[in-house]
Every structure is written in structure tokens, then in C-alpha cells.
Amino acid sequence: MRIRTIFVLFALNILIFPIAIAQENKLLRENEATFERVDEGLSFRNNNSSSENCQKKHSDGECIRTRGGINTQSEVGTRIMNPELNDQPPVSASKNTARLSILLTFETNSAELTNNAKQALNSIALTINKYAADSDFVIEGHADVRGTYELNQHLSEARAESVRNFLIRTHGIDPNLLRAIGKSYTELFNKENPTAPENRRVAFIRKER
């Protein structure tokens, strides 16, 4: 009986582990952000409505956002209690939600998009236009733990807003479809290395109306 149980658990790990990796690593670099890959990432076929750092939820199922377990003084690797964040509006639940992160580049300590970032956003714009009839989009700016929470919050907000403005002005996307928010360093993509480049990213969330 014990051998059979171990075998079943092993088989489940084989099936589940690749799925977990696929969801956790759903991040594209700029040169990988083709229309096909962006479209796949924001497809409800690969639905992943959970937050990257949802450690507890409200009674209605909404994720309570925290500061990612990183000391607010940015002491890398120091773990403390996770205070709730009340300075950003929550991303409400919807019928279907899809999430994709892209490692966009900006000018140093700036919200100005590089040319490579703009090329990647061209693919994002095509995907948004494809799903504009039934979906809204949230643009999240993320930062690593270097610097204060307040500084990174301001920078992540400005970068998300810069992406939103580019999509509206360059591609004529309806402003009502896009909401830009900043997350500072509250949702690290790579929690093992809080200063890793992938923590300085922009996430796109597609929500079905």
C-alpha cells in the first residue's frame, strides 16, 4: 500500500510540476515578445488568475497584497511580517484572467521607454486590439528591492503609466481599456534573488468583462 501511494504521488508530480513551472516563468524578454507569444500568454487557455504573491485572501476571495516579505528598509534577504498595502486599488476578480510579464527596459532611473521596449509593446498593442471587444487590461509596474519602497512605488507607477500612454498615443488604443498601477517591490518574480532583472518588469493582466 505504501509503495502504491508513493508511486501515485510521484506520478502527480510529473504531471503538475511542468504546469507550475510554466505559470511561474511566464515572463518574456523584449526580443521574445512576438505577437504569437504575447497572444498565447494572454490567452484564457492558459488562465492563471492567482496573484504572484497572494499569501492570504479576503472573505470574498480577493487577494490581500503585501510587501513581499522584504524589509521596508530594503535589507535584502531579511524577512519580516507582511503588512497589507492599502495605497493601491485592488485588481478585482473577473470571469477569466490571464497574466503575462515582460522584461521591458527603460532609461536608467527613468520612465522613458527604450526603442527595444517600444518594439515589444507593438506586439502587446496587437493583442490588446484583438481582445478589446471582451476584455480590459491592467498594466502593472514592478521594481526590485534596491531603494526605498516609496521611491520604487513612484518609479513603478511612472513606468506603468508610460507604457499606457505609449499604447494610447502610438496605437490608438481606447484609454478606457487600460489601467496603470505601480507595485513597487511587493510582488517579486524572483524571490530567491530580490535584485534580479526579472523583478524590474511590467505585467499585463487581461480581465474578461
PDB file of C-alpha atoms in Angstrom:
ATOM      1  CA  MET A   1       0.000   0.000   0.000  1.00  0.00           C
ATOM      2  CA  ARG A   2       2.814   2.402   0.893  1.00  0.00           C
ATOM      3  CA  ILE A   3       4.624   1.686  -2.381  1.00  0.00           C
ATOM      4  CA  ARG A   4       1.431   2.344  -4.338  1.00  0.00           C
ATOM      5  CA  THR A   5       0.915   5.683  -2.543  1.00  0.00           C
ATOM      6  CA  ILE A   6       4.478   6.792  -3.320  1.00  0.00           C
ATOM      7  CA  PHE A   7       4.015   5.849  -6.966  1.00  0.00           C
ATOM      8  CA  VAL A   8       0.786   7.898  -7.207  1.00  0.00           C
ATOM      9  CA  LEU A   9       2.439  10.946  -5.645  1.00  0.00           C
ATOM     10  CA  PHE A  10       5.398  10.611  -7.996  1.00  0.00           C
ATOM     11  CA  ALA A  11       3.073  10.428 -10.997  1.00  0.00           C
ATOM     12  CA  LEU A  12       1.191  13.521  -9.851  1.00  0.00           C
ATOM     13  CA  ASN A  13       4.445  15.432  -9.503  1.00  0.00           C
ATOM     14  CA  ILE A  14       5.367  14.583 -13.065  1.00  0.00           C
ATOM     15  CA  LEU A  15       2.032  15.956 -14.259  1.00  0.00           C
ATOM     16  CA  ILE A  16       1.798  19.023 -12.033  1.00  0.00           C
ATOM     17  CA  PHE A  17       5.405  20.225 -11.852  1.00  0.00           C
ATOM     18  CA  PRO A  18       5.732  21.369 -15.504  1.00  0.00           C
ATOM     19  CA  ILE A  19       2.471  23.301 -15.183  1.00  0.00           C
ATOM     20  CA  ALA A  20       3.706  25.119 -12.078  1.00  0.00           C
ATOM     21  CA  ILE A  21       6.970  25.992 -13.806  1.00  0.00           C
ATOM     22  CA  ALA A  22       5.128  27.261 -16.888  1.00  0.00           C
ATOM     23  CA  GLN A  23       2.998  29.608 -14.788  1.00  0.00           C
ATOM     24  CA  GLU A  24       5.824  30.886 -12.577  1.00  0.00           C
ATOM     25  CA  ASN A  25       8.113  31.507 -15.547  1.00  0.00           C
ATOM     26  CA  LYS A  26       5.563  33.228 -17.781  1.00  0.00           C
ATOM     27  CA  LEU A  27       7.918  36.117 -18.452  1.00  0.00           C
ATOM     28  CA  LEU A  28       9.174  37.244 -21.853  1.00  0.00           C
ATOM     29  CA  ARG A  29      12.219  39.287 -22.698  1.00  0.00           C
ATOM     30  CA  GLU A  30      11.772  42.068 -25.232  1.00  0.00           C
ATOM     31  CA  ASN A  31      13.213  40.090 -28.130  1.00  0.00           C
ATOM     32  CA  GLU A  32      10.862  37.200 -27.299  1.00  0.00           C
ATOM     33  CA  ALA A  33       7.700  39.311 -27.304  1.00  0.00           C
ATOM     34  CA  THR A  34       6.342  38.334 -30.714  1.00  0.00           C
ATOM     35  CA  PHE A  35       2.626  38.636 -31.347  1.00  0.00           C
ATOM     36  CA  GLU A  36       2.230  34.862 -31.217  1.00  0.00           C
ATOM     37  CA  ARG A  37       3.902  34.518 -27.817  1.00  0.00           C
ATOM     38  CA  VAL A  38       2.159  37.534 -26.315  1.00  0.00           C
ATOM     39  CA  ASP A  39      -1.180  36.291 -27.624  1.00  0.00           C
ATOM     40  CA  GLU A  40      -0.514  32.875 -26.107  1.00  0.00           C
ATOM     41  CA  GLY A  41       0.462  34.408 -22.767  1.00  0.00           C
ATOM     42  CA  LEU A  42      -2.717  36.491 -22.531  1.00  0.00           C
ATOM     43  CA  SER A  43      -4.997  33.733 -23.745  1.00  0.00           C
ATOM     44  CA  PHE A  44      -7.567  32.408 -21.298  1.00  0.00           C
ATOM     45  CA  ARG A  45      -6.500  28.935 -22.398  1.00  0.00           C
ATOM     46  CA  ASN A  46      -3.541  29.464 -20.062  1.00  0.00           C
ATOM     47  CA  ASN A  47      -5.690  31.027 -17.373  1.00  0.00           C
ATOM     48  CA  ASN A  48      -3.764  31.944 -14.218  1.00  0.00           C
ATOM     49  CA  SER A  49      -5.860  34.281 -12.149  1.00  0.00           C
ATOM     50  CA  SER A  50      -3.809  33.992  -8.968  1.00  0.00           C
ATOM     51  CA  SER A  51      -1.554  36.807  -7.835  1.00  0.00           C
ATOM     52  CA  GLU A  52       2.200  36.282  -7.971  1.00  0.00           C
ATOM     53  CA  ASN A  53       2.375  36.897  -4.230  1.00  0.00           C
ATOM     54  CA  CYS A  54      -1.084  36.078  -2.863  1.00  0.00           C
ATOM     55  CA  GLN A  55      -0.379  34.767   0.627  1.00  0.00           C
ATOM     56  CA  LYS A  56      -3.862  35.352   2.076  1.00  0.00           C
ATOM     57  CA  LYS A  57      -7.280  36.437   0.831  1.00  0.00           C
ATOM     58  CA  HIS A  58     -10.285  38.463   1.933  1.00  0.00           C
ATOM     59  CA  SER A  59     -13.558  36.652   2.584  1.00  0.00           C
ATOM     60  CA  ASP A  60     -14.684  37.449  -0.987  1.00  0.00           C
ATOM     61  CA  GLY A  61     -11.611  35.720  -2.429  1.00  0.00           C
ATOM     62  CA  GLU A  62      -9.745  38.957  -3.304  1.00  0.00           C
ATOM     63  CA  CYS A  63      -6.007  38.706  -2.751  1.00  0.00           C
ATOM     64  CA  ILE A  64      -4.572  40.738   0.150  1.00  0.00           C
ATOM     65  CA  ARG A  65      -1.440  42.315  -1.257  1.00  0.00           C
ATOM     66  CA  THR A  66       1.692  42.518   0.905  1.00  0.00           C
ATOM     67  CA  ARG A  67       5.190  43.868   0.658  1.00  0.00           C
ATOM     68  CA  GLY A  68       6.569  40.511  -0.393  1.00  0.00           C
ATOM     69  CA  GLY A  69       8.256  39.665   2.908  1.00  0.00           C
ATOM     70  CA  ILE A  70      11.121  42.099   2.252  1.00  0.00           C
ATOM     71  CA  ASN A  71      12.135  44.547   4.972  1.00  0.00           C
ATOM     72  CA  THR A  72      10.793  48.032   4.163  1.00  0.00           C
ATOM     73  CA  GLN A  73      14.330  49.354   4.621  1.00  0.00           C
ATOM     74  CA  SER A  74      15.374  47.170   1.646  1.00  0.00           C
ATOM     75  CA  GLU A  75      17.674  44.902   3.617  1.00  0.00           C
ATOM     76  CA  VAL A  76      17.891  42.140   1.034  1.00  0.00           C
ATOM     77  CA  GLY A  77      17.090  38.737   2.433  1.00  0.00           C
ATOM     78  CA  THR A  78      15.648  39.992   5.732  1.00  0.00           C
ATOM     79  CA  ARG A  79      12.192  38.511   6.322  1.00  0.00           C
ATOM     80  CA  ILE A  80       9.558  40.261   8.450  1.00  0.00           C
ATOM     81  CA  MET A  81       5.798  40.292   8.918  1.00  0.00           C
ATOM     82  CA  ASN A  82       3.975  41.238   5.698  1.00  0.00           C
ATOM     83  CA  PRO A  83       1.899  44.402   6.198  1.00  0.00           C
ATOM     84  CA  GLU A  84      -1.129  44.872   3.982  1.00  0.00           C
ATOM     85  CA  LEU A  85      -0.892  47.510   1.262  1.00  0.00           C
ATOM     86  CA  ASN A  86      -3.746  49.975   1.132  1.00  0.00           C
ATOM     87  CA  ASP A  87      -2.225  52.585  -1.182  1.00  0.00           C
ATOM     88  CA  GLN A  88      -3.215  50.897  -4.456  1.00  0.00           C
ATOM     89  CA  PRO A  89      -6.663  49.871  -5.705  1.00  0.00           C
ATOM     90  CA  PRO A  90      -7.076  46.087  -5.931  1.00  0.00           C
ATOM     91  CA  VAL A  91      -7.310  44.231  -9.218  1.00  0.00           C
ATOM     92  CA  SER A  92     -10.814  42.815  -8.885  1.00  0.00           C
ATOM     93  CA  ALA A  93     -11.671  39.259  -9.812  1.00  0.00           C
ATOM     94  CA  SER A  94     -13.416  38.570 -13.119  1.00  0.00           C
ATOM     95  CA  LYS A  95     -14.786  35.635 -15.077  1.00  0.00           C
ATOM     96  CA  ASN A  96     -11.399  34.934 -16.622  1.00  0.00           C
ATOM     97  CA  THR A  97      -7.993  36.456 -16.009  1.00  0.00           C
ATOM     98  CA  ALA A  98      -4.702  35.971 -17.836  1.00  0.00           C
ATOM     99  CA  ARG A  99      -1.323  37.382 -16.823  1.00  0.00           C
ATOM    100  CA  LEU A 100       1.909  37.919 -18.712  1.00  0.00           C
ATOM    101  CA  SER A 101       5.105  39.661 -17.573  1.00  0.00           C
ATOM    102  CA  ILE A 102       7.563  41.271 -19.976  1.00  0.00           C
ATOM    103  CA  LEU A 103      11.053  42.431 -19.085  1.00  0.00           C
ATOM    104  CA  LEU A 104      10.755  45.892 -20.630  1.00  0.00           C
ATOM    105  CA  THR A 105      13.751  48.225 -20.442  1.00  0.00           C
ATOM    106  CA  PHE A 106      13.688  51.894 -19.517  1.00  0.00           C
ATOM    107  CA  GLU A 107      16.307  54.575 -19.371  1.00  0.00           C
ATOM    108  CA  THR A 108      18.193  54.447 -16.051  1.00  0.00           C
ATOM    109  CA  ASN A 109      16.085  55.731 -13.118  1.00  0.00           C
ATOM    110  CA  SER A 110      13.567  56.931 -15.669  1.00  0.00           C
ATOM    111  CA  ALA A 111      10.148  56.050 -17.079  1.00  0.00           C
ATOM    112  CA  GLU A 112      11.300  56.685 -20.638  1.00  0.00           C
ATOM    113  CA  LEU A 113      10.899  53.601 -22.818  1.00  0.00           C
ATOM    114  CA  THR A 114      13.848  52.339 -24.833  1.00  0.00           C
ATOM    115  CA  ASN A 115      13.456  51.540 -28.541  1.00  0.00           C
ATOM    116  CA  ASN A 116      13.556  47.805 -27.761  1.00  0.00           C
ATOM    117  CA  ALA A 117      10.736  48.225 -25.264  1.00  0.00           C
ATOM    118  CA  LYS A 118       8.649  50.044 -27.844  1.00  0.00           C
ATOM    119  CA  GLN A 119       9.143  47.205 -30.306  1.00  0.00           C
ATOM    120  CA  ALA A 120       7.873  44.718 -27.729  1.00  0.00           C
ATOM    121  CA  LEU A 121       4.872  46.928 -26.974  1.00  0.00           C
ATOM    122  CA  ASN A 122       3.881  46.814 -30.633  1.00  0.00           C
ATOM    123  CA  SER A 123       3.061  43.126 -30.114  1.00  0.00           C
ATOM    124  CA  ILE A 124       1.184  43.948 -26.918  1.00  0.00           C
ATOM    125  CA  ALA A 125      -0.888  46.507 -28.808  1.00  0.00           C
ATOM    126  CA  LEU A 126      -1.894  43.948 -31.443  1.00  0.00           C
ATOM    127  CA  THR A 127      -3.009  41.548 -28.731  1.00  0.00           C
ATOM    128  CA  ILE A 128      -4.973  44.205 -26.842  1.00  0.00           C
ATOM    129  CA  ASN A 129      -6.754  45.218 -30.031  1.00  0.00           C
ATOM    130  CA  LYS A 130      -7.577  41.575 -30.719  1.00  0.00           C
ATOM    131  CA  TYR A 131      -9.341  41.193 -27.364  1.00  0.00           C
ATOM    132  CA  ALA A 132     -10.675  44.743 -26.970  1.00  0.00           C
ATOM    133  CA  ALA A 133     -14.271  43.660 -27.530  1.00  0.00           C
ATOM    134  CA  ASP A 134     -14.495  41.490 -24.395  1.00  0.00           C
ATOM    135  CA  SER A 135     -11.561  42.405 -22.127  1.00  0.00           C
ATOM    136  CA  ASP A 136      -9.999  45.165 -20.064  1.00  0.00           C
ATOM    137  CA  PHE A 137      -6.297  45.353 -19.206  1.00  0.00           C
ATOM    138  CA  VAL A 138      -4.263  46.295 -16.160  1.00  0.00           C
ATOM    139  CA  ILE A 139      -0.649  47.388 -16.611  1.00  0.00           C
ATOM    140  CA  GLU A 140       1.482  46.744 -13.527  1.00  0.00           C
ATOM    141  CA  GLY A 141       4.890  48.301 -12.994  1.00  0.00           C
ATOM    142  CA  HIS A 142       7.260  46.287 -10.766  1.00  0.00           C
ATOM    143  CA  ALA A 143      10.613  47.086  -9.179  1.00  0.00           C
ATOM    144  CA  ASP A 144      13.357  45.257  -7.303  1.00  0.00           C
ATOM    145  CA  VAL A 145      14.221  45.953  -3.656  1.00  0.00           C
ATOM    146  CA  ARG A 146      17.012  48.469  -4.204  1.00  0.00           C
ATOM    147  CA  GLY A 147      15.958  51.829  -2.794  1.00  0.00           C
ATOM    148  CA  THR A 148      13.022  52.665  -0.558  1.00  0.00           C
ATOM    149  CA  TYR A 149       9.509  51.385  -1.011  1.00  0.00           C
ATOM    150  CA  GLU A 150       8.271  54.917  -1.715  1.00  0.00           C
ATOM    151  CA  LEU A 151      10.889  55.579  -4.405  1.00  0.00           C
ATOM    152  CA  ASN A 152      10.185  52.277  -6.145  1.00  0.00           C
ATOM    153  CA  GLN A 153       6.446  52.823  -5.857  1.00  0.00           C
ATOM    154  CA  HIS A 154       6.742  56.156  -7.647  1.00  0.00           C
ATOM    155  CA  LEU A 155       9.025  54.703 -10.324  1.00  0.00           C
ATOM    156  CA  SER A 156       6.873  51.619 -10.927  1.00  0.00           C
ATOM    157  CA  GLU A 157       3.761  53.788 -11.256  1.00  0.00           C
ATOM    158  CA  ALA A 158       5.506  56.133 -13.687  1.00  0.00           C
ATOM    159  CA  ARG A 159       6.723  53.240 -15.835  1.00  0.00           C
ATOM    160  CA  ALA A 160       3.300  51.617 -15.969  1.00  0.00           C
ATOM    161  CA  GLU A 161       1.798  54.961 -16.950  1.00  0.00           C
ATOM    162  CA  SER A 162       4.489  55.421 -19.606  1.00  0.00           C
ATOM    163  CA  VAL A 163       3.529  52.070 -21.142  1.00  0.00           C
ATOM    164  CA  ARG A 164      -0.155  53.015 -21.049  1.00  0.00           C
ATOM    165  CA  ASN A 165       0.499  56.363 -22.722  1.00  0.00           C
ATOM    166  CA  PHE A 166       2.585  54.724 -25.461  1.00  0.00           C
ATOM    167  CA  LEU A 167      -0.171  52.230 -26.263  1.00  0.00           C
ATOM    168  CA  ILE A 168      -2.785  55.006 -26.402  1.00  0.00           C
ATOM    169  CA  ARG A 169      -0.788  57.572 -28.364  1.00  0.00           C
ATOM    170  CA  THR A 170       1.069  55.286 -30.748  1.00  0.00           C
ATOM    171  CA  HIS A 171      -1.555  52.606 -31.354  1.00  0.00           C
ATOM    172  CA  GLY A 172      -4.783  54.458 -30.676  1.00  0.00           C
ATOM    173  CA  ILE A 173      -5.985  52.053 -28.001  1.00  0.00           C
ATOM    174  CA  ASP A 174      -9.073  53.171 -26.107  1.00  0.00           C
ATOM    175  CA  PRO A 175      -7.861  54.657 -22.774  1.00  0.00           C
ATOM    176  CA  ASN A 176     -10.854  53.096 -21.031  1.00  0.00           C
ATOM    177  CA  LEU A 177      -9.408  49.642 -21.699  1.00  0.00           C
ATOM    178  CA  LEU A 178      -6.169  50.309 -19.807  1.00  0.00           C
ATOM    179  CA  ARG A 179      -5.423  50.927 -16.123  1.00  0.00           C
ATOM    180  CA  ALA A 180      -1.864  51.558 -14.937  1.00  0.00           C
ATOM    181  CA  ILE A 181      -0.742  50.801 -11.374  1.00  0.00           C
ATOM    182  CA  GLY A 182       2.581  50.511  -9.576  1.00  0.00           C
ATOM    183  CA  LYS A 183       3.545  47.647  -7.255  1.00  0.00           C
ATOM    184  CA  SER A 184       6.998  48.804  -6.087  1.00  0.00           C
ATOM    185  CA  TYR A 185       8.767  45.625  -4.880  1.00  0.00           C
ATOM    186  CA  THR A 186       5.670  43.995  -3.360  1.00  0.00           C
ATOM    187  CA  GLU A 187       5.444  41.115  -5.878  1.00  0.00           C
ATOM    188  CA  LEU A 188       8.906  39.826  -6.700  1.00  0.00           C
ATOM    189  CA  PHE A 189       9.041  37.448  -9.644  1.00  0.00           C
ATOM    190  CA  ASN A 190      12.347  36.021  -8.427  1.00  0.00           C
ATOM    191  CA  LYS A 191      12.071  35.867  -4.651  1.00  0.00           C
ATOM    192  CA  GLU A 192      15.372  33.987  -4.302  1.00  0.00           C
ATOM    193  CA  ASN A 193      17.257  36.939  -5.820  1.00  0.00           C
ATOM    194  CA  PRO A 194      15.361  40.159  -4.932  1.00  0.00           C
ATOM    195  CA  THR A 195      17.628  42.337  -7.117  1.00  0.00           C
ATOM    196  CA  ALA A 196      17.342  40.130 -10.232  1.00  0.00           C
ATOM    197  CA  PRO A 197      16.440  41.900 -13.520  1.00  0.00           C
ATOM    198  CA  GLU A 198      13.170  39.982 -13.846  1.00  0.00           C
ATOM    199  CA  ASN A 199      11.848  41.788 -10.778  1.00  0.00           C
ATOM    200  CA  ARG A 200      12.048  45.044 -12.759  1.00  0.00           C
ATOM    201  CA  ARG A 201       9.282  44.211 -15.184  1.00  0.00           C
ATOM    202  CA  VAL A 202       5.869  45.200 -16.483  1.00  0.00           C
ATOM    203  CA  ALA A 203       2.980  42.759 -16.108  1.00  0.00           C
ATOM    204  CA  PHE A 204      -0.117  42.809 -18.287  1.00  0.00           C
ATOM    205  CA  ILE A 205      -3.357  41.405 -16.896  1.00  0.00           C
ATOM    206  CA  ARG A 206      -6.257  40.673 -19.221  1.00  0.00           C
ATOM    207  CA  LYS A 207      -9.654  40.564 -17.489  1.00  0.00           C
ATOM    208  CA  GLU A 208     -12.816  39.374 -19.157  1.00  0.00           C
ATOM    209  CA  ARG A 209     -15.700  41.835 -18.851  1.00  0.00           C
TER     210      ARG A 209
END
